[in-house]
Coordinates of C-alpha atoms in Angstrom, one line a residue:
X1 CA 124.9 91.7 79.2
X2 CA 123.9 94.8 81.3
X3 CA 122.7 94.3 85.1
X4 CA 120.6 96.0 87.0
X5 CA 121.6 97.5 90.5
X6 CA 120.1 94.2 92.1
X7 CA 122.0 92.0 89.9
X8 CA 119.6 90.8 87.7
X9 CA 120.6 90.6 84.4
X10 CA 118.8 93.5 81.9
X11 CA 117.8 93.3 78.2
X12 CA 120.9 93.9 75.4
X13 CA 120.5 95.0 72.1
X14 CA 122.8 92.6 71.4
X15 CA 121.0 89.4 72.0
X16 CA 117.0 90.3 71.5
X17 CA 115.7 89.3 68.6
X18 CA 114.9 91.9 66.2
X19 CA 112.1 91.7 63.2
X20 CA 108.3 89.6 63.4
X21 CA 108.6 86.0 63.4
X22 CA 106.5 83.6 63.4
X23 CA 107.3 79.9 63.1
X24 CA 110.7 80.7 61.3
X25 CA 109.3 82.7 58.7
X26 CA 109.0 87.1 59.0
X27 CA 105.8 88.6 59.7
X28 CA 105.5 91.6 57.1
X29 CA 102.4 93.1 57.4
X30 CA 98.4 92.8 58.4
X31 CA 96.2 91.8 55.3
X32 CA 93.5 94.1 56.5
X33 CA 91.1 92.0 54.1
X34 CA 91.5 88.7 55.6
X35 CA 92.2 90.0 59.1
X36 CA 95.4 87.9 59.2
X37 CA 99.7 88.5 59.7
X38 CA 100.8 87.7 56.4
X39 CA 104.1 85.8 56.5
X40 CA 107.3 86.1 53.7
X41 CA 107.0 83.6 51.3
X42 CA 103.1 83.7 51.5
X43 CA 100.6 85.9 48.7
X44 CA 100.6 89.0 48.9
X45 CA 97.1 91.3 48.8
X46 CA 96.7 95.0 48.1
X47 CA 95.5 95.1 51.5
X48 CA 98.7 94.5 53.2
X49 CA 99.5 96.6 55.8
X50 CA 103.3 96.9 56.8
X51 CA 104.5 95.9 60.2
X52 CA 106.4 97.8 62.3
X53 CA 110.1 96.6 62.8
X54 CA 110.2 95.1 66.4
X55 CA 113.2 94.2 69.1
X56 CA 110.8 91.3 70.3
X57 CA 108.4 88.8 68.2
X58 CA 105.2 88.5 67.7
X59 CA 103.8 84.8 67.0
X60 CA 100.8 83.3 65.5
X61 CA 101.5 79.6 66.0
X62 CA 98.9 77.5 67.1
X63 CA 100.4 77.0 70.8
X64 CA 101.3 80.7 71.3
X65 CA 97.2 81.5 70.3
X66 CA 95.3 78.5 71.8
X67 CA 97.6 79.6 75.5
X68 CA 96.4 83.1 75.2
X69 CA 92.8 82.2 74.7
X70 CA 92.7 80.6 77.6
X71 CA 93.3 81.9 81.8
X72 CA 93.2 80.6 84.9
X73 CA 89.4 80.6 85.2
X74 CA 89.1 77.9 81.9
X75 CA 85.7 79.3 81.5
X76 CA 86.5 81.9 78.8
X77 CA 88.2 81.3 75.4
X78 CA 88.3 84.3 73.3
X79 CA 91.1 83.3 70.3
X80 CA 93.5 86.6 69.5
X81 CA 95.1 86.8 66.0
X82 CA 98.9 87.1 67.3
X83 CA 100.3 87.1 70.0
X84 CA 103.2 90.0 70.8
X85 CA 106.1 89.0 73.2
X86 CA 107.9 92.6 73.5
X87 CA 111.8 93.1 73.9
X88 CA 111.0 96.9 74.8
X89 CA 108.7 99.5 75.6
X90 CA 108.9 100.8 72.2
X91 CA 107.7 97.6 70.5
X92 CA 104.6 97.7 72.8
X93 CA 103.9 101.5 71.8
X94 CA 105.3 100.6 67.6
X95 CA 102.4 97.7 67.8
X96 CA 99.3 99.6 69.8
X97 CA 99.8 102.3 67.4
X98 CA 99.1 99.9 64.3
X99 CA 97.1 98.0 66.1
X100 CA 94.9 101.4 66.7
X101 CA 95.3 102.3 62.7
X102 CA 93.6 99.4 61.6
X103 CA 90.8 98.9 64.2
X104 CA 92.8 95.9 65.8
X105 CA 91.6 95.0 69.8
X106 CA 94.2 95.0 72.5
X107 CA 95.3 93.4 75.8
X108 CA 97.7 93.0 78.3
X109 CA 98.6 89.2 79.8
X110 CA 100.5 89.1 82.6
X111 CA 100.8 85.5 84.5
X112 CA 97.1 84.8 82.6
X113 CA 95.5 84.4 86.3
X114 CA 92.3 86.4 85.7
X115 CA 89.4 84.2 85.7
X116 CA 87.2 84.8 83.2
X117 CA 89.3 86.2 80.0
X118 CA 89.5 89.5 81.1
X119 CA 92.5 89.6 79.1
X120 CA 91.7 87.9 76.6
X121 CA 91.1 89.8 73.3
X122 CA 89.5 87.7 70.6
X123 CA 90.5 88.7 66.4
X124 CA 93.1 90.7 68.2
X125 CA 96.4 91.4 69.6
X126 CA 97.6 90.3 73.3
X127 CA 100.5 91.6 74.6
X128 CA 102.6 89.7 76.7
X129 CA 104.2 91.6 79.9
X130 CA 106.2 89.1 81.2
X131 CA 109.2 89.9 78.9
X132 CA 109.2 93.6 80.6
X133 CA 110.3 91.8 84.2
X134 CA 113.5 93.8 85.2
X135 CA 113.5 95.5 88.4
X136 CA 115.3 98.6 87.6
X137 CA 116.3 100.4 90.7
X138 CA 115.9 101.7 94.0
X139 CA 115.1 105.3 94.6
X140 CA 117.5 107.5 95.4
X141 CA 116.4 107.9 99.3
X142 CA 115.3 104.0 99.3
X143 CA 111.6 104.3 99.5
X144 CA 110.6 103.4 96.1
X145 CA 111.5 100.4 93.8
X146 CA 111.1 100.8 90.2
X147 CA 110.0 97.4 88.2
X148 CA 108.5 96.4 84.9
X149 CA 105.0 95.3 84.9
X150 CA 105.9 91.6 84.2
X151 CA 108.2 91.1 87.2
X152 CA 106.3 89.4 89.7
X153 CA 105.8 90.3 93.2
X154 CA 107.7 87.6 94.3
X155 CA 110.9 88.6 92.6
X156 CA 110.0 92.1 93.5
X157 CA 110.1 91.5 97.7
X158 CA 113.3 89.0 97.2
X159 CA 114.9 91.6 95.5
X160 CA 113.7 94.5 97.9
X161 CA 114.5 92.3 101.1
X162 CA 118.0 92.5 99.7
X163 CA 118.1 95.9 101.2
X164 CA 115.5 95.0 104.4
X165 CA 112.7 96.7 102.1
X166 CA 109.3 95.5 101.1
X167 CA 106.2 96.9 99.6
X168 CA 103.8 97.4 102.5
X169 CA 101.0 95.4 100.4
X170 CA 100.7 91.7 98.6
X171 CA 98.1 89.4 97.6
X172 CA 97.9 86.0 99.0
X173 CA 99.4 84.8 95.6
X174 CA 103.3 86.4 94.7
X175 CA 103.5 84.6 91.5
X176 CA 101.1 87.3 89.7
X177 CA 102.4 90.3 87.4
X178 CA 103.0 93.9 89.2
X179 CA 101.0 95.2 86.3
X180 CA 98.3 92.3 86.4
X181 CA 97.3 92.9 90.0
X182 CA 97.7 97.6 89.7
X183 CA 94.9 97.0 86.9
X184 CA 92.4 96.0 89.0
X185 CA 93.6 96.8 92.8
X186 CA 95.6 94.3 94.6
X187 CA 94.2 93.4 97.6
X188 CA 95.7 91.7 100.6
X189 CA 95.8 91.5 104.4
X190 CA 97.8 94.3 105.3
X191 CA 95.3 96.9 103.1
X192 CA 93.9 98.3 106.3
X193 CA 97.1 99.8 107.2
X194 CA 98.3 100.9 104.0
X195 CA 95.6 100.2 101.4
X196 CA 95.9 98.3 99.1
X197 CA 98.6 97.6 96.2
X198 CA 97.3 100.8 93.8
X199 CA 97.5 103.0 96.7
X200 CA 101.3 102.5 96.8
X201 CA 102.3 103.6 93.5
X202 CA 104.4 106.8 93.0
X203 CA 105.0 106.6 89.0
X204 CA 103.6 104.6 86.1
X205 CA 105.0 104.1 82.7
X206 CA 101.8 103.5 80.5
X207 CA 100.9 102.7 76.7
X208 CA 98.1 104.6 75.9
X209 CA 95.9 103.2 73.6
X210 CA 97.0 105.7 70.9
X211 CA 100.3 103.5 71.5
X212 CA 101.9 107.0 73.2
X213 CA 104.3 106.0 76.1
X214 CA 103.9 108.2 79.0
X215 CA 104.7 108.5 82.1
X216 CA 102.7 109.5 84.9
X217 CA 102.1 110.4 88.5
X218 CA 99.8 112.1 91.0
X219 CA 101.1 115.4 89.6
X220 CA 102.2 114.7 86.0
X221 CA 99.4 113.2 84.5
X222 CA 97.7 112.9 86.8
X223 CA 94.2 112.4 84.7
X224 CA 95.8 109.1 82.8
X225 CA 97.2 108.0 86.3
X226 CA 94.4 107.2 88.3
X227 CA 92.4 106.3 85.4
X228 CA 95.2 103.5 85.0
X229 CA 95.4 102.6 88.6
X230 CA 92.7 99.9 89.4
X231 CA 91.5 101.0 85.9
X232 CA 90.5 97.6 84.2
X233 CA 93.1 98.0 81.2
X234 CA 90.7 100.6 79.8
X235 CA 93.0 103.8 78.9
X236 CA 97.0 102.3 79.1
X237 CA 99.0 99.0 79.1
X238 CA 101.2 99.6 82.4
X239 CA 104.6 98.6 81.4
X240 CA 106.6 99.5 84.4
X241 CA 105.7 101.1 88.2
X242 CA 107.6 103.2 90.7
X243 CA 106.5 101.4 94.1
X244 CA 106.6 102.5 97.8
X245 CA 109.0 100.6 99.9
X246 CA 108.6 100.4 103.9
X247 CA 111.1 98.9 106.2
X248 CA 110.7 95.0 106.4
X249 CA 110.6 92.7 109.1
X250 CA 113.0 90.0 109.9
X251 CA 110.2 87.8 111.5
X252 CA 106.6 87.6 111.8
X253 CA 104.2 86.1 114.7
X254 CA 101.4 84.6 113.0
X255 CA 98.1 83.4 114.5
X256 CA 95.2 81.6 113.7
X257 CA 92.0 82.4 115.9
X258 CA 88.8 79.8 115.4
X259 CA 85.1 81.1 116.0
X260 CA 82.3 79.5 115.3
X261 CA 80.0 82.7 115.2
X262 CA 79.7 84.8 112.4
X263 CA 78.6 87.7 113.9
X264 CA 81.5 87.4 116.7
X265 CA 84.1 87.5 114.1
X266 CA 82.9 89.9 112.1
X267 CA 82.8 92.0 115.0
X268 CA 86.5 91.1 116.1
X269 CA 88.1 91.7 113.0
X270 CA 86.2 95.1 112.5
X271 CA 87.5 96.0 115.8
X272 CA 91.5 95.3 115.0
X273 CA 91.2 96.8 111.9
X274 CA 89.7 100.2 113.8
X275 CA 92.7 99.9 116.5
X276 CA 95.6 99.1 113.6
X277 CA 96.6 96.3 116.3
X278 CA 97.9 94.0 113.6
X279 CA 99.7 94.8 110.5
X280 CA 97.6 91.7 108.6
X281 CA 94.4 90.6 109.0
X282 CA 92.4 88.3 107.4
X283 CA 90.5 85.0 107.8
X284 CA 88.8 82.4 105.9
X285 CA 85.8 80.0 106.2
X286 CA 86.0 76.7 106.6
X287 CA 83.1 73.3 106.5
X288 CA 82.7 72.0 109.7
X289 CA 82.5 68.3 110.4
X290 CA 78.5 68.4 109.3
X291 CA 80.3 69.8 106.0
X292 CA 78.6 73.3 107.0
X293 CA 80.9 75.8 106.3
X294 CA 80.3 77.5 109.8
X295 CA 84.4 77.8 111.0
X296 CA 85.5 80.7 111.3
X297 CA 89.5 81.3 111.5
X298 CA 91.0 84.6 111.7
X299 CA 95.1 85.0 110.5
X300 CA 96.1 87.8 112.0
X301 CA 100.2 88.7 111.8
X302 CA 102.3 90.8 114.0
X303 CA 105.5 92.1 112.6
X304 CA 108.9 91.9 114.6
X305 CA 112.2 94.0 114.7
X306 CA 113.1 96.4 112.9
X307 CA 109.2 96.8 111.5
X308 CA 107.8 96.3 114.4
X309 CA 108.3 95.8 118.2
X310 CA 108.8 92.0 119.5
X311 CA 105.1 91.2 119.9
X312 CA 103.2 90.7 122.8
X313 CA 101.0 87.9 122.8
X314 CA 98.8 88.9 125.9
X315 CA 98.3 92.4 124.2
X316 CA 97.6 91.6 121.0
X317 CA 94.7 89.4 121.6
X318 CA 93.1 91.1 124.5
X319 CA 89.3 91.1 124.3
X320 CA 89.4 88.7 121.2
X321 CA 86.2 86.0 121.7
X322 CA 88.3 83.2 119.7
X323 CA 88.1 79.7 121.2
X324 CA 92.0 79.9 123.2
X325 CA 92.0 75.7 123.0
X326 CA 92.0 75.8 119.1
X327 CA 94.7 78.9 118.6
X328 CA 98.2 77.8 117.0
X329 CA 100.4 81.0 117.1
X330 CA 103.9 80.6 115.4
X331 CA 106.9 82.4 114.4
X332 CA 108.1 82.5 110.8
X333 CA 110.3 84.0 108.5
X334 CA 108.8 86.8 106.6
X335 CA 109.0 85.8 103.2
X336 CA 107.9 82.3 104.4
X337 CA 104.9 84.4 105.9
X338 CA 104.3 86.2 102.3
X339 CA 104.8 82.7 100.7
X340 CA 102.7 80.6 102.9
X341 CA 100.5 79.2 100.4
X342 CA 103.3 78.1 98.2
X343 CA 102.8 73.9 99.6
X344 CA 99.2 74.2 98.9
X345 CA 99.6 75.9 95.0
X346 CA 102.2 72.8 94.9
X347 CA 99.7 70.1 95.7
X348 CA 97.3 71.1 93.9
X349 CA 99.4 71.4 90.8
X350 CA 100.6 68.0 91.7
X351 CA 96.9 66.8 91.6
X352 CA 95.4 68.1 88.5
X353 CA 93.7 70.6 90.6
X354 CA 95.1 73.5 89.2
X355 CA 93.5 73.3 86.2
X356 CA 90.3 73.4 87.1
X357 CA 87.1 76.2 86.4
X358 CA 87.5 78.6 89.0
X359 CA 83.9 80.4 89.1
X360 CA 85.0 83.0 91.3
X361 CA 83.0 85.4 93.7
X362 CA 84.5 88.3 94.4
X363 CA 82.7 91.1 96.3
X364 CA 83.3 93.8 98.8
X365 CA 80.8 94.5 101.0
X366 CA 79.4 97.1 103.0
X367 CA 80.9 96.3 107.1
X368 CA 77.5 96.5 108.5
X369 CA 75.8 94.0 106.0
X370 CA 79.1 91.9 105.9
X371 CA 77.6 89.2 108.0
X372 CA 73.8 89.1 106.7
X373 CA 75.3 88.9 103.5
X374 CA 77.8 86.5 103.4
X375 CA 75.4 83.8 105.8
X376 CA 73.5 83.0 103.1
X377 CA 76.1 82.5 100.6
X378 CA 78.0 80.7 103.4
X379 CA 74.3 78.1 104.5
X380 CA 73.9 77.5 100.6
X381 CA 77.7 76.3 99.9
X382 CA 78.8 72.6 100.2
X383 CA 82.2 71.1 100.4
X384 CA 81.6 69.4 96.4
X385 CA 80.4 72.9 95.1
X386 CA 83.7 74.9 96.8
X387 CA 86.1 71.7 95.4
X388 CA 89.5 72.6 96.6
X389 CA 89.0 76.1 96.8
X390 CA 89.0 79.1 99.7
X391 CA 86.6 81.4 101.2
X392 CA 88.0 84.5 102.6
X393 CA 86.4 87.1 104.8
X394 CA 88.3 90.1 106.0
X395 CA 87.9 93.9 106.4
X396 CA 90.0 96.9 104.9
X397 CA 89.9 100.6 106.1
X398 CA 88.4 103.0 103.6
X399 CA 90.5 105.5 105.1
X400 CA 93.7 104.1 103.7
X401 CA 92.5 104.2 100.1
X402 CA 93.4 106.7 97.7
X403 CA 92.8 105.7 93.9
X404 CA 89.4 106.8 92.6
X405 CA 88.3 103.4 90.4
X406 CA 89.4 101.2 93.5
X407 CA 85.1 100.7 94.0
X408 CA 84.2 99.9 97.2
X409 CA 81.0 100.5 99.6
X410 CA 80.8 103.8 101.4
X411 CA 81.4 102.3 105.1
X412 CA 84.2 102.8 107.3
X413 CA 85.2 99.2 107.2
X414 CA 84.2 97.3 103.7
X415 CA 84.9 93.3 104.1
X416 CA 86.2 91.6 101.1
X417 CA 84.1 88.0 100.6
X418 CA 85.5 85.5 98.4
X419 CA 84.4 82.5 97.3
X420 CA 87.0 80.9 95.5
X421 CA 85.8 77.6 93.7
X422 CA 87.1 75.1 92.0
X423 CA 85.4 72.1 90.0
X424 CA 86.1 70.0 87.2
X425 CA 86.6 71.8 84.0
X426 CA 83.7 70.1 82.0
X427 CA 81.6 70.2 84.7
X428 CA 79.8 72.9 82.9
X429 CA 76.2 72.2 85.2
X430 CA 78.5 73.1 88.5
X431 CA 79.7 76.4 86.4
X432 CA 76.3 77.1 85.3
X433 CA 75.4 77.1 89.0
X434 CA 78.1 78.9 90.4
X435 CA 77.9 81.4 88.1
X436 CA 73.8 82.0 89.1
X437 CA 74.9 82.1 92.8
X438 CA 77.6 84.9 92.0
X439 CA 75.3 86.8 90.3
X440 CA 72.4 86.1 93.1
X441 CA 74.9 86.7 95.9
X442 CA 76.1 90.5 93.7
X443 CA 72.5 91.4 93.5
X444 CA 72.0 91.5 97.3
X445 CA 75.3 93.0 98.1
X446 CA 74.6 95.8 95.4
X447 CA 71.6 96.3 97.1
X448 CA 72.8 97.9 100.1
X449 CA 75.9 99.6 98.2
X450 CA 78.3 96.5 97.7
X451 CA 80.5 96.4 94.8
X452 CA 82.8 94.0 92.6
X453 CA 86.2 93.0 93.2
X454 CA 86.7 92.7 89.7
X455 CA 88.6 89.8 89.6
X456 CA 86.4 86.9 89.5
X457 CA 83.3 85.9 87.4
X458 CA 80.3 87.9 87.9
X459 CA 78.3 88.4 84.3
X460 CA 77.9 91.9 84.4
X461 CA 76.0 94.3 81.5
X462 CA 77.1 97.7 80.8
X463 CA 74.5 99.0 83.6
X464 CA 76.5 97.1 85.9
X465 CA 79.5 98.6 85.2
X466 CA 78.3 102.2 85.3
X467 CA 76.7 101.0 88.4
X468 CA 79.8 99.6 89.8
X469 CA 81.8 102.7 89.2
X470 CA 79.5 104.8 90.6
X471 CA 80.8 108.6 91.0
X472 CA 83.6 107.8 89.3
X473 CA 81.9 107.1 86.1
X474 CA 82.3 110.0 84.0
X475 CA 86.4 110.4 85.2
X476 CA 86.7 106.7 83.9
X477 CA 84.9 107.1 80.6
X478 CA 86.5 110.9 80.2
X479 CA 89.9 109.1 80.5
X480 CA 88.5 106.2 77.7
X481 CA 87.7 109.2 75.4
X482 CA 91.4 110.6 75.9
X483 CA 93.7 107.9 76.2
X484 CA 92.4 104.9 74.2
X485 CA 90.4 107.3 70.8
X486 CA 89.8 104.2 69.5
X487 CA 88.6 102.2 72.0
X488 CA 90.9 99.1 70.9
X489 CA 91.9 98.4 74.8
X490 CA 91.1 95.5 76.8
X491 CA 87.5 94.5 75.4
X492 CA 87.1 91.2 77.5
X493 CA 86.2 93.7 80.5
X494 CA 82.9 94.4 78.7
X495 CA 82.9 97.8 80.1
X496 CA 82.5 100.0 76.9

C-alpha cells in the first residue's frame, strides 16, 4: 500500500474494488425508461444504457439510499437512485459525464451535516466524498497543504500540526468535509484575521458538471475557481484543495467575557475585531435564570509561542466592559482549543440529542443593525424552542475576504447570528414555527442589506437567491452556463 508523506496510507490499484456493484450483483447500465440501475441477472430493456467501468462502487441498496436521503437537519428527505462511493477522481468525472448524457441530477455528500438536503438529489446520483480523504502533501516551501475533499478538518490540522502548521481558519465543528464547508464558506472565529475558510485556498481540483476534471486557481481558471469557492455546488464537485498553512501555536489563552448588554457587546467585539487584538473572536447567547436569553459571553483566544507572543492579560482586555467577577481565562492546548466542543457533540450523541431537527438560522448581518436585529429574535426565543442548541453572535472583517459568492452585507464589520435549534424530530408544529421565525428574522435582516449564510434552513424562492447574490449574480449563473451545460448539479440548493 502506498503512503503519503504524512504517513497515511493512500489508495492502491491493488486493493479497490473495480466494476458497479450493488448488493453482490454488477451494475451494467441505466434503463433510461424505468429510470433505474439494472443489475446482471435482471431483464434487460432496449433502453439500457451502459455503465462506465469504475475503481469504486456504486450502490442502490436500501440502507445506502434511505442514509443519503436524509442530513443532519432530518427535515429534508429527497430519495437519490444510487448512490456512488468513488475509489478515484476518474470514477467521479466517468459517472457525471453519464450522469450529464442522460439528464441524471447530481450531488456531492461529504459528512451529510447540511441541514436541510442541500445535498440531497432526489431520482438522482449522490456522490460520496469521503472515499477521496488522503492528504497528499505539503508544499514545497511549507505553506500549503494539499487534501482531498473528504478528509476532514480534523485529520487535516493533526496532520499539519505534525510539522507546527495549521490552516489559519476552522469552524466550530472539525468533523466536517474540506470540500463540504469550501462550498458554502467556512466560517469560524479567527475569519477576521484571515477570512474565512474559501479565502485560504490556493488550488482546487473540480468535476465540472460536464464530468471534465480541472484544476484551478486564481490564475488558471480562474472563472470556474471562484464560481466554485463558496459556490453552492452549482458549477463543480471539489474533489481535492491546495490549502494555506500559517505557523501554529503550541498553546492558547482562552477567555470567556459575560455582558448582560447587548449593545455593550456588540460594541466590544466590533472594536477587537477593528484592532486585530485577538486572533479568535466569537461569542454566544445564553438564557438567563428568567429563561431570557439576555447573557452575553464573548470567547476570545490569544495565541502563544511560536504564533504569537506569550499573552498579556492586562493588555488584551483593556477597555473591555465585561463583568471581571464572571471571567474564567484558561490555558489550553491548541488542538484541545480547536476541539473544544468535542464533550458537548459527545453528550449529546449519548442522549439522543443528536438526531434531532435542527431548524437552523443562519444570517450575516449588517454591523450597525447587528444589535436591533438580533434583540428581537433573541426577546422571542425560549429555552424549549432553542432545545439543546447554540446561539452565536460574532463579527468578521470584510476586509479580509476575497471570494466573490462569499455574500455578505456591505459594512466594515458584518456579525454572523446563529440560531442553532434543536427539537424533537416529529415535532413537526415546533419546525413549522422555527422555520416562520427564520424566514421573519431573514426578511428584516434583508431589509437593511443582510444576507444568508447558506447553511441552515431559510425557504428561499429563486428571487431570493438572485437577491442573495447580489452583484455577483450574472458571474454565478455565467459560470452555471459554462461548467454544469446541463444543469444536473446540486438541485437541492433551489438556486436554478
Amino acid at each position: 500500500m502506498s503512503r503519503t508523506p504524512f504517513g497515511r496510507p493512500g489508495p492502491s490499484r491493488r486493493t479497490v474494488l473495480r466494476g458497479l456493484t450493488v448488493a453482490g450483483a454488477t451494475v451494467v447500465g441505466f434503463d433510461a425508461g424505468t429510470r433505474s440501475w439494472a443489475a446482471s441477472g435482471e431483464a434487460r430493456t432496449a433502453g439500457l444504457r451502459g455503465t462506465p467501468r469504475l475503481d469504486g462502487t456504486l450502490v442502490t441498496d436500501d440502507a445506502s439510499l434511505t442514509a443519503a436521503s436524509d442530513d443532519y437537519g432530518h427535515l429534508v428527505h429527497r430519495r437519490p437512485l444510487a448512490v456512488l462511493r468513488p475509489g478515484s477522481v476518474r470514477d467521479v468525472a466517468a459517472m457525471v459525464r453519464f450522469c450529464a448524457r442522460h439528464g441524471i441530477p447530481v450531488a456531492a455528500r461529504g459528512q451529510g451535516h447540511s441541514p436541510s438536503g442541500q445535498a440531497q438529489v432526489r431520482g438522482g446520483l449522490v456522490v460520496e466524498t469521503a472515499p477521496l480523504a488522503a492528504i497528499c502533501a505539503l508544499g514545497p516551501d511549507s505553506a500549503t497543504v494539499t487534501v482531498g475533499a473528504g478528509a476532514k478538518w480534523s485529520d487535516v490540522v493533526r496532520a499539519t500540526l505534525a510539522h507546527g502548521l495549521t490552516p489559519p481558519v476552522f469552524t466550530d465543528y472539525l468533523e466536517l468535509s474540506v470540500g463540504g464547508t469550501l462550498s458554502v464558506g467556512g466560517i469560524g472565529g479567527q475569519a477576521h484575521r484571515y477570512g474565512v475558510q474559501v479565502d485560504n485556498v490556493t488550488a482546487l481540483r473540480v468535476v465540472t458538471g460536464a464530468g471534465e476534471p480541472v484544476r484551478c486557481s486564481p490564475t488558471r481558471r480562474p472563472d470556474l475557481f471562484h464560481a466554485v469557492l463558496a459556490g453552492l455546488g452549482q458549477c463543480g464537485i471539489i474533489v481535492e484543495a491546495t490549502l494555506r498553512l500559517v505557523r501554529a501555536p503550541r498553546t492558547v489563552r482562552h477567555y470567556l467575557l459575560t455582558y448582560d448588554d447587548l449593545g455593550t457587546y456588540v460594541e466590544d467585539q466590533r472594536a477587537l475585531v477593528e484592532e486585530d487584538r485577538f486572533d479568535y473572536v466569537g461569542g454566544q447567547v445564553f438564557a438567563d435564570a428568567r429563561g431570557k436569553f439576555r447573557t452575553y459571553t464573548m470567547e476570545v483566544v490569544a495565541y502563544g509561542p511560536p504564533a504569537g507572543p506569550e499573552p498579556d492579560d492586562a493588555a488584551l482586555l483593556r477597555g473591555l466592559r465585561h463583568d471581571p467577577a464572571h471571567a474564567q481565562i484558561a490555558d489550553l492546548d491548541y488542538y484541545a482549543f480547536l476541539d473544544r466542543i468535542a464533550p458537548a457533540v459527545a453528550a449529546l450523541k449519548e442522549s439522543g440529542a443528536w438526531t434531532f431537527a435542527h431548524p437552523w438560522l443562519n444570517l450575516l448581518l449588517p454591523g450597525d443593525h447587528a444589535a436591533e436585529l438580533s434583540a428581537p429574535v433573541l426577546d422571542a426565543l425560549t429555552p424549549a424552542a432553542l432545545g439543546p442548541g447554540v446561539i452565536q453572535l460574532y463579527p468578521i472583517r470584510r476586509d479580509r475576504l476575497t471570494s466573490p459568492l462569499f455574500r455578505t452585507p456591505d459594512d466594515p464589520v458584518p456579525y454572523l447570528f446563529d440560531v442553532l435549534g434543536a427539537v424533537p424530530p416529529d415535532d413537526t408544529a415546533a419546525v413549522r414555527r422555527a422555520l416562520a421565525t427564520n424566514r421573519a428574522a431573514y426578511e428584516a435582516a434583508a431589509a437593511v442589506g443582510g444576507t444568508q449564510y447558506p447553511v441552515g434552513c431559510v425557504p428561499f424562492d429563486l428571487t431570493d437567491w438572485r437577491t442573495q447574490f447580489g452583484s455577483a449574480w450574472p458571474q454565478l449563473a455565467a459560470a452555471k452556463r459554462t461548467y454544469d451545460p446541463h444543469g444536473i448539479l446540486t438541485p437541492g440548493q433551489g438556486i436554478f
